[in-house]
Coordinates of C-alpha atoms in Angstrom, one line a residue:
M1 CA 134.5 -47.6 -117.8
T2 CA 134.7 -47.6 -114.1
K3 CA 131.4 -47.4 -112.2
V4 CA 131.6 -45.1 -109.2
F5 CA 129.0 -44.5 -106.5
I6 CA 129.2 -41.6 -104.0
D7 CA 127.3 -42.6 -100.9
G8 CA 126.7 -39.2 -99.3
K9 CA 126.9 -37.2 -102.5
A10 CA 124.8 -34.4 -101.0
G11 CA 127.4 -33.6 -98.3
T12 CA 130.3 -31.2 -98.6
T13 CA 133.0 -33.8 -99.4
G14 CA 130.7 -35.8 -101.7
L15 CA 129.8 -32.7 -103.7
R16 CA 133.5 -31.9 -104.2
I17 CA 134.2 -35.5 -105.3
Y18 CA 131.2 -35.3 -107.7
E19 CA 132.6 -32.0 -109.2
R20 CA 136.0 -33.7 -109.8
L21 CA 134.4 -36.7 -111.5
A22 CA 131.5 -35.3 -113.4
G23 CA 133.4 -34.4 -116.6
R24 CA 135.6 -37.5 -116.8
D25 CA 135.3 -39.9 -119.7
D26 CA 136.7 -43.0 -117.8
V27 CA 134.1 -42.9 -115.0
S28 CA 130.4 -43.7 -115.0
L29 CA 128.6 -42.3 -112.0
V30 CA 125.9 -44.3 -110.3
L31 CA 123.3 -41.7 -109.2
L32 CA 120.3 -42.1 -106.9
S33 CA 117.3 -39.8 -106.6
D34 CA 116.6 -38.0 -103.3
D35 CA 114.1 -40.7 -102.3
E36 CA 116.5 -43.5 -103.3
R37 CA 119.3 -42.0 -101.2
K38 CA 117.1 -42.6 -98.1
D39 CA 116.2 -46.2 -99.2
A40 CA 118.5 -48.8 -97.7
S41 CA 117.8 -51.3 -100.5
A42 CA 118.6 -48.8 -103.3
R43 CA 121.8 -47.9 -101.5
K44 CA 122.8 -51.5 -101.0
K45 CA 122.1 -52.2 -104.7
A46 CA 124.3 -49.3 -105.8
L47 CA 127.1 -50.2 -103.3
N48 CA 127.2 -53.7 -104.7
E49 CA 127.0 -52.9 -108.4
C50 CA 129.7 -50.3 -108.5
D51 CA 133.4 -50.8 -109.0
I52 CA 134.5 -48.0 -106.5
A53 CA 132.3 -46.7 -103.7
F54 CA 133.1 -43.4 -101.9
L55 CA 131.6 -43.2 -98.4
C56 CA 131.0 -39.5 -97.5
L57 CA 129.0 -40.3 -94.3
P58 CA 129.1 -40.1 -90.5
D59 CA 131.2 -42.8 -88.9
D60 CA 128.3 -45.1 -87.9
A61 CA 126.7 -44.8 -91.4
A62 CA 130.0 -45.6 -93.0
R63 CA 130.4 -48.8 -91.0
E64 CA 126.8 -49.7 -91.9
A65 CA 127.5 -49.1 -95.6
V66 CA 130.6 -51.4 -95.5
S67 CA 128.4 -54.1 -93.9
M68 CA 126.0 -53.8 -96.9
I69 CA 128.7 -54.7 -99.4
E70 CA 128.6 -58.4 -100.4
N71 CA 130.5 -58.0 -103.8
P72 CA 134.2 -58.8 -103.0
D73 CA 135.3 -56.8 -106.0
V74 CA 134.0 -53.4 -104.8
V75 CA 136.7 -51.0 -103.7
V76 CA 135.7 -48.7 -100.8
I77 CA 137.2 -45.3 -100.2
D78 CA 135.9 -44.1 -96.8
A79 CA 136.1 -40.4 -96.1
S80 CA 134.9 -40.8 -92.5
T81 CA 136.9 -41.4 -89.4
A82 CA 135.6 -44.9 -89.0
H83 CA 138.4 -47.0 -90.5
R84 CA 141.6 -44.9 -90.4
T85 CA 143.3 -47.0 -87.8
V86 CA 141.5 -50.3 -88.5
E87 CA 143.6 -53.3 -89.4
G88 CA 143.2 -54.3 -93.1
W89 CA 142.5 -50.8 -94.3
A90 CA 145.1 -49.0 -96.4
Y91 CA 145.8 -45.4 -95.5
G92 CA 145.2 -43.1 -98.4
F93 CA 148.3 -40.9 -98.4
P94 CA 150.5 -42.5 -101.1
E95 CA 153.2 -39.8 -100.9
L96 CA 154.3 -41.0 -97.5
S97 CA 156.3 -43.9 -98.9
P98 CA 156.2 -46.5 -101.7
E99 CA 154.8 -49.0 -99.2
F100 CA 151.8 -46.8 -98.5
E101 CA 151.3 -46.4 -102.3
Q102 CA 151.6 -50.2 -102.9
R103 CA 149.1 -51.0 -100.1
L104 CA 146.7 -48.5 -101.6
K105 CA 147.0 -50.0 -105.1
K106 CA 146.2 -53.5 -103.8
S107 CA 143.6 -52.8 -101.2
K108 CA 139.8 -53.1 -101.5
R109 CA 139.4 -51.0 -98.4
I110 CA 141.0 -47.5 -98.3
A111 CA 140.7 -45.0 -95.4
N112 CA 140.9 -41.4 -96.6
P113 CA 143.0 -39.2 -94.3
G114 CA 141.4 -36.6 -92.0
C115 CA 141.9 -33.0 -92.9
H116 CA 143.9 -31.8 -89.9
A117 CA 145.7 -35.2 -89.6
S118 CA 146.9 -34.9 -93.2
G119 CA 149.1 -31.9 -92.5
F120 CA 150.5 -33.2 -89.2
I121 CA 151.2 -36.7 -90.7
A122 CA 152.9 -35.2 -93.8
L123 CA 155.2 -33.1 -91.6
V124 CA 156.0 -35.6 -88.8
Y125 CA 156.0 -39.1 -90.5
P126 CA 159.2 -38.5 -92.6
L127 CA 161.2 -37.2 -89.7
V128 CA 160.3 -40.2 -87.5
E129 CA 160.9 -42.6 -90.5
A130 CA 164.4 -41.1 -91.0
G131 CA 165.3 -41.3 -87.3
I132 CA 165.6 -37.5 -87.0
L133 CA 162.7 -37.1 -84.6
P134 CA 162.4 -39.6 -81.8
A135 CA 159.2 -41.5 -81.5
D136 CA 158.7 -40.4 -77.9
A137 CA 158.9 -36.7 -78.8
L138 CA 156.4 -34.4 -77.1
L139 CA 154.8 -32.4 -79.9
S140 CA 152.2 -29.7 -80.4
C141 CA 150.3 -28.8 -83.5
H142 CA 148.2 -25.8 -84.5
S143 CA 145.8 -25.9 -87.4
I144 CA 143.8 -23.1 -89.0
T145 CA 140.9 -24.2 -91.2
G146 CA 138.0 -22.8 -93.2
Y147 CA 134.5 -23.4 -91.9
S148 CA 133.5 -25.8 -94.7
G149 CA 135.3 -28.6 -92.7
G150 CA 132.5 -28.4 -90.2
G151 CA 129.9 -29.7 -92.7
K152 CA 126.5 -28.4 -93.6
K153 CA 125.5 -27.1 -90.2
M154 CA 128.6 -25.1 -89.7
I155 CA 128.4 -23.7 -93.2
A156 CA 124.8 -22.7 -92.6
D157 CA 125.9 -21.0 -89.3
Y158 CA 128.6 -19.0 -91.1
D159 CA 126.4 -18.1 -94.1
D160 CA 123.5 -16.9 -91.9
E161 CA 123.2 -13.1 -92.3
N162 CA 122.0 -13.0 -88.7
R163 CA 124.7 -15.2 -87.3
N164 CA 126.3 -15.0 -83.9
C165 CA 128.9 -12.1 -83.9
L166 CA 131.5 -14.4 -82.4
L167 CA 131.7 -16.2 -85.7
D168 CA 133.5 -13.1 -87.0
Y169 CA 136.6 -14.1 -85.1
P170 CA 138.8 -17.2 -85.2
R171 CA 137.5 -19.9 -82.8
Q172 CA 139.7 -22.6 -81.2
Y173 CA 138.0 -25.9 -80.6
G174 CA 138.9 -29.5 -79.5
I175 CA 139.9 -27.8 -76.3
T176 CA 139.4 -31.0 -74.2
Q177 CA 142.3 -32.6 -76.2
N178 CA 140.1 -35.4 -77.4
H179 CA 139.8 -34.4 -81.1
K180 CA 138.9 -37.4 -83.2
H181 CA 142.0 -37.0 -85.4
L182 CA 144.5 -37.5 -82.6
K183 CA 144.3 -41.3 -82.7
E184 CA 145.1 -41.2 -86.5
M185 CA 147.9 -38.7 -86.1
K186 CA 149.6 -41.0 -83.5
H187 CA 148.9 -44.3 -85.3
V188 CA 150.2 -43.3 -88.8
T189 CA 153.3 -41.4 -87.7
G190 CA 154.3 -44.0 -85.1
I191 CA 154.8 -41.5 -82.3
E192 CA 154.2 -42.7 -78.8
N193 CA 152.4 -39.6 -77.5
A194 CA 149.5 -37.7 -79.2
P195 CA 150.4 -34.0 -79.7
V196 CA 148.8 -31.1 -77.9
F197 CA 146.5 -30.1 -80.7
S198 CA 144.9 -26.7 -81.2
P199 CA 142.6 -26.6 -84.2
I200 CA 141.1 -23.1 -85.1
V201 CA 138.2 -22.5 -87.4
S202 CA 138.0 -19.1 -89.1
D203 CA 135.6 -17.0 -91.2
F204 CA 136.7 -18.3 -94.7
Y205 CA 135.2 -21.1 -96.7
S206 CA 138.1 -23.4 -97.3
G207 CA 141.9 -23.6 -96.9
M208 CA 144.1 -24.9 -94.2
E209 CA 147.5 -24.2 -92.5
V210 CA 148.9 -26.8 -90.2
T211 CA 152.1 -26.0 -88.2
V212 CA 154.2 -28.2 -85.9
P213 CA 156.7 -26.1 -83.8
L214 CA 160.1 -27.7 -82.9
F215 CA 163.2 -26.9 -81.0
A216 CA 166.5 -28.2 -82.4
K217 CA 166.9 -30.0 -79.1
N218 CA 163.7 -32.0 -79.9
L219 CA 165.7 -33.8 -82.7
N220 CA 167.9 -36.8 -82.1
A221 CA 171.5 -36.0 -81.5
G222 CA 173.5 -34.9 -84.5
Y223 CA 170.5 -33.6 -86.5
T224 CA 169.7 -30.0 -87.4
V225 CA 167.0 -28.0 -89.1
E226 CA 168.9 -28.5 -92.4
N227 CA 168.5 -32.2 -92.1
V228 CA 164.8 -31.7 -91.5
R229 CA 164.5 -29.6 -94.7
A230 CA 166.5 -32.1 -96.7
V231 CA 164.3 -35.0 -95.7
L232 CA 161.1 -33.1 -96.4
K233 CA 162.4 -31.8 -99.7
S234 CA 163.5 -35.4 -100.8
K235 CA 160.1 -36.9 -99.7
Y236 CA 157.8 -34.4 -101.4
N237 CA 158.8 -33.4 -104.9
G238 CA 155.6 -34.3 -106.9
N239 CA 152.9 -32.1 -108.3
I240 CA 150.4 -33.0 -105.6
V241 CA 152.6 -32.7 -102.5
K242 CA 155.6 -30.5 -102.9
Y243 CA 158.3 -29.0 -100.7
V244 CA 159.0 -25.3 -101.2
E245 CA 161.7 -23.2 -99.7
S246 CA 159.3 -20.5 -98.8
A247 CA 155.5 -20.0 -99.0
D248 CA 155.1 -16.7 -97.1
D249 CA 154.0 -13.3 -98.4
A250 CA 156.3 -10.7 -96.8
G251 CA 156.6 -12.7 -93.6
F252 CA 152.9 -13.7 -93.5
L253 CA 151.7 -17.3 -94.1
S254 CA 148.1 -17.6 -95.4
A255 CA 145.9 -20.6 -95.0
G256 CA 144.5 -19.7 -98.4
V257 CA 147.6 -20.2 -100.4
V258 CA 146.2 -23.3 -102.2
A259 CA 142.5 -22.9 -101.4
Q260 CA 140.2 -24.6 -104.0
K261 CA 143.1 -26.8 -105.1
D262 CA 144.0 -30.4 -104.4
T263 CA 147.6 -29.8 -103.7
M264 CA 149.7 -29.4 -100.6
L265 CA 152.8 -27.3 -100.0
I266 CA 155.3 -28.2 -97.3
T267 CA 157.9 -25.8 -95.9
V268 CA 160.0 -25.1 -92.9
C269 CA 160.4 -21.6 -91.3
G270 CA 162.5 -20.3 -88.4
N271 CA 166.1 -20.5 -87.3
E272 CA 168.6 -23.1 -86.2
D273 CA 167.2 -23.2 -82.6
R274 CA 163.5 -22.8 -83.1
F275 CA 161.5 -23.6 -86.3
V276 CA 158.1 -24.6 -87.5
L277 CA 157.1 -27.3 -90.0
V278 CA 154.2 -26.0 -92.2
A279 CA 151.7 -27.7 -94.4
L280 CA 149.4 -25.6 -96.6
Y281 CA 146.4 -27.1 -98.4
D282 CA 142.7 -27.0 -98.8
N283 CA 140.6 -28.8 -96.2
L284 CA 138.3 -30.1 -98.9
G285 CA 141.2 -30.7 -101.4
K286 CA 144.2 -32.8 -100.2
G287 CA 142.4 -32.7 -96.8
A288 CA 139.3 -34.6 -98.1
S289 CA 137.8 -34.9 -101.6
G290 CA 141.0 -34.3 -103.6
A291 CA 142.8 -37.0 -101.6
A292 CA 139.9 -39.4 -102.2
V293 CA 140.0 -38.9 -106.0
E294 CA 143.8 -39.3 -106.0
C295 CA 143.3 -42.6 -104.2
M296 CA 140.7 -43.7 -106.8
N297 CA 143.1 -42.7 -109.6
I298 CA 145.8 -44.9 -108.2
V299 CA 143.4 -47.8 -107.8
M300 CA 142.3 -47.4 -111.5
G301 CA 146.0 -47.2 -112.6
V302 CA 145.7 -43.7 -114.2
S303 CA 147.7 -40.6 -113.3
P304 CA 147.2 -39.7 -109.7
E305 CA 146.6 -36.1 -110.8
K306 CA 143.7 -36.9 -113.2
G307 CA 140.7 -34.7 -112.6
L308 CA 142.4 -32.8 -109.8
V309 CA 142.9 -29.1 -109.6
I310 CA 146.7 -28.7 -109.4

């Protein structure tokens, strides 16, 4: 029986992880009372007595939690931004390559991907890896997400019956081009320039649509949109991340196609000259909690899909 502690279980990501694990017979959850959650010594004890620790905390708190761990056998899966580009931490997106999966299997320190970053990286990494997209390409990225990605405060703002009327409309943010996911997007894909990134939060709880627009002339010489499709189709053919020929509904793409699930759909839309790469998933699923549970499954040596909503 694998002992698991969720540090930050009361948060949005922690609660979804708890839901995925609560009914499993191969996991024993280490639970703390409300008072114990605020007690550093109780948290330290739990962090050192478990086999796998999920960190669903702000960045500084996640770093502090890691510093509390003295037991060398504890595997940490950090859902914060703190360690995604840090040397020695495996990046928790096994579908990117066998090397990513092997590092994840062997590591005691795993950084869970960011929600927006997951879609961008899933779309761009295979094209750079295959030599289709040059590393110095100048890219842009649009991402539409549900408001649960903003955490408890944003959820409360949207759920407030007396809320600001502007919340009725999609809202673009990260407008200074300093979004915290940019460093991760650049680091993992190997591109030389961070993309122009336009995240948009909308009035629905969860779901996500990430698009990367491209011109055929953005590709290295000799490659076409058909090469792009072929590479993505070859890369993503599992039950968690899957390439599909189309994901639209009469020409409309919805960010809610796989809402409440832990899967991701990849597709390419457009024509020979101009096209968009698209990733559809749930910001709390493959964009957060689902990805974290998948990483745990791989560490445990069980099916990556176990306990996930597919």
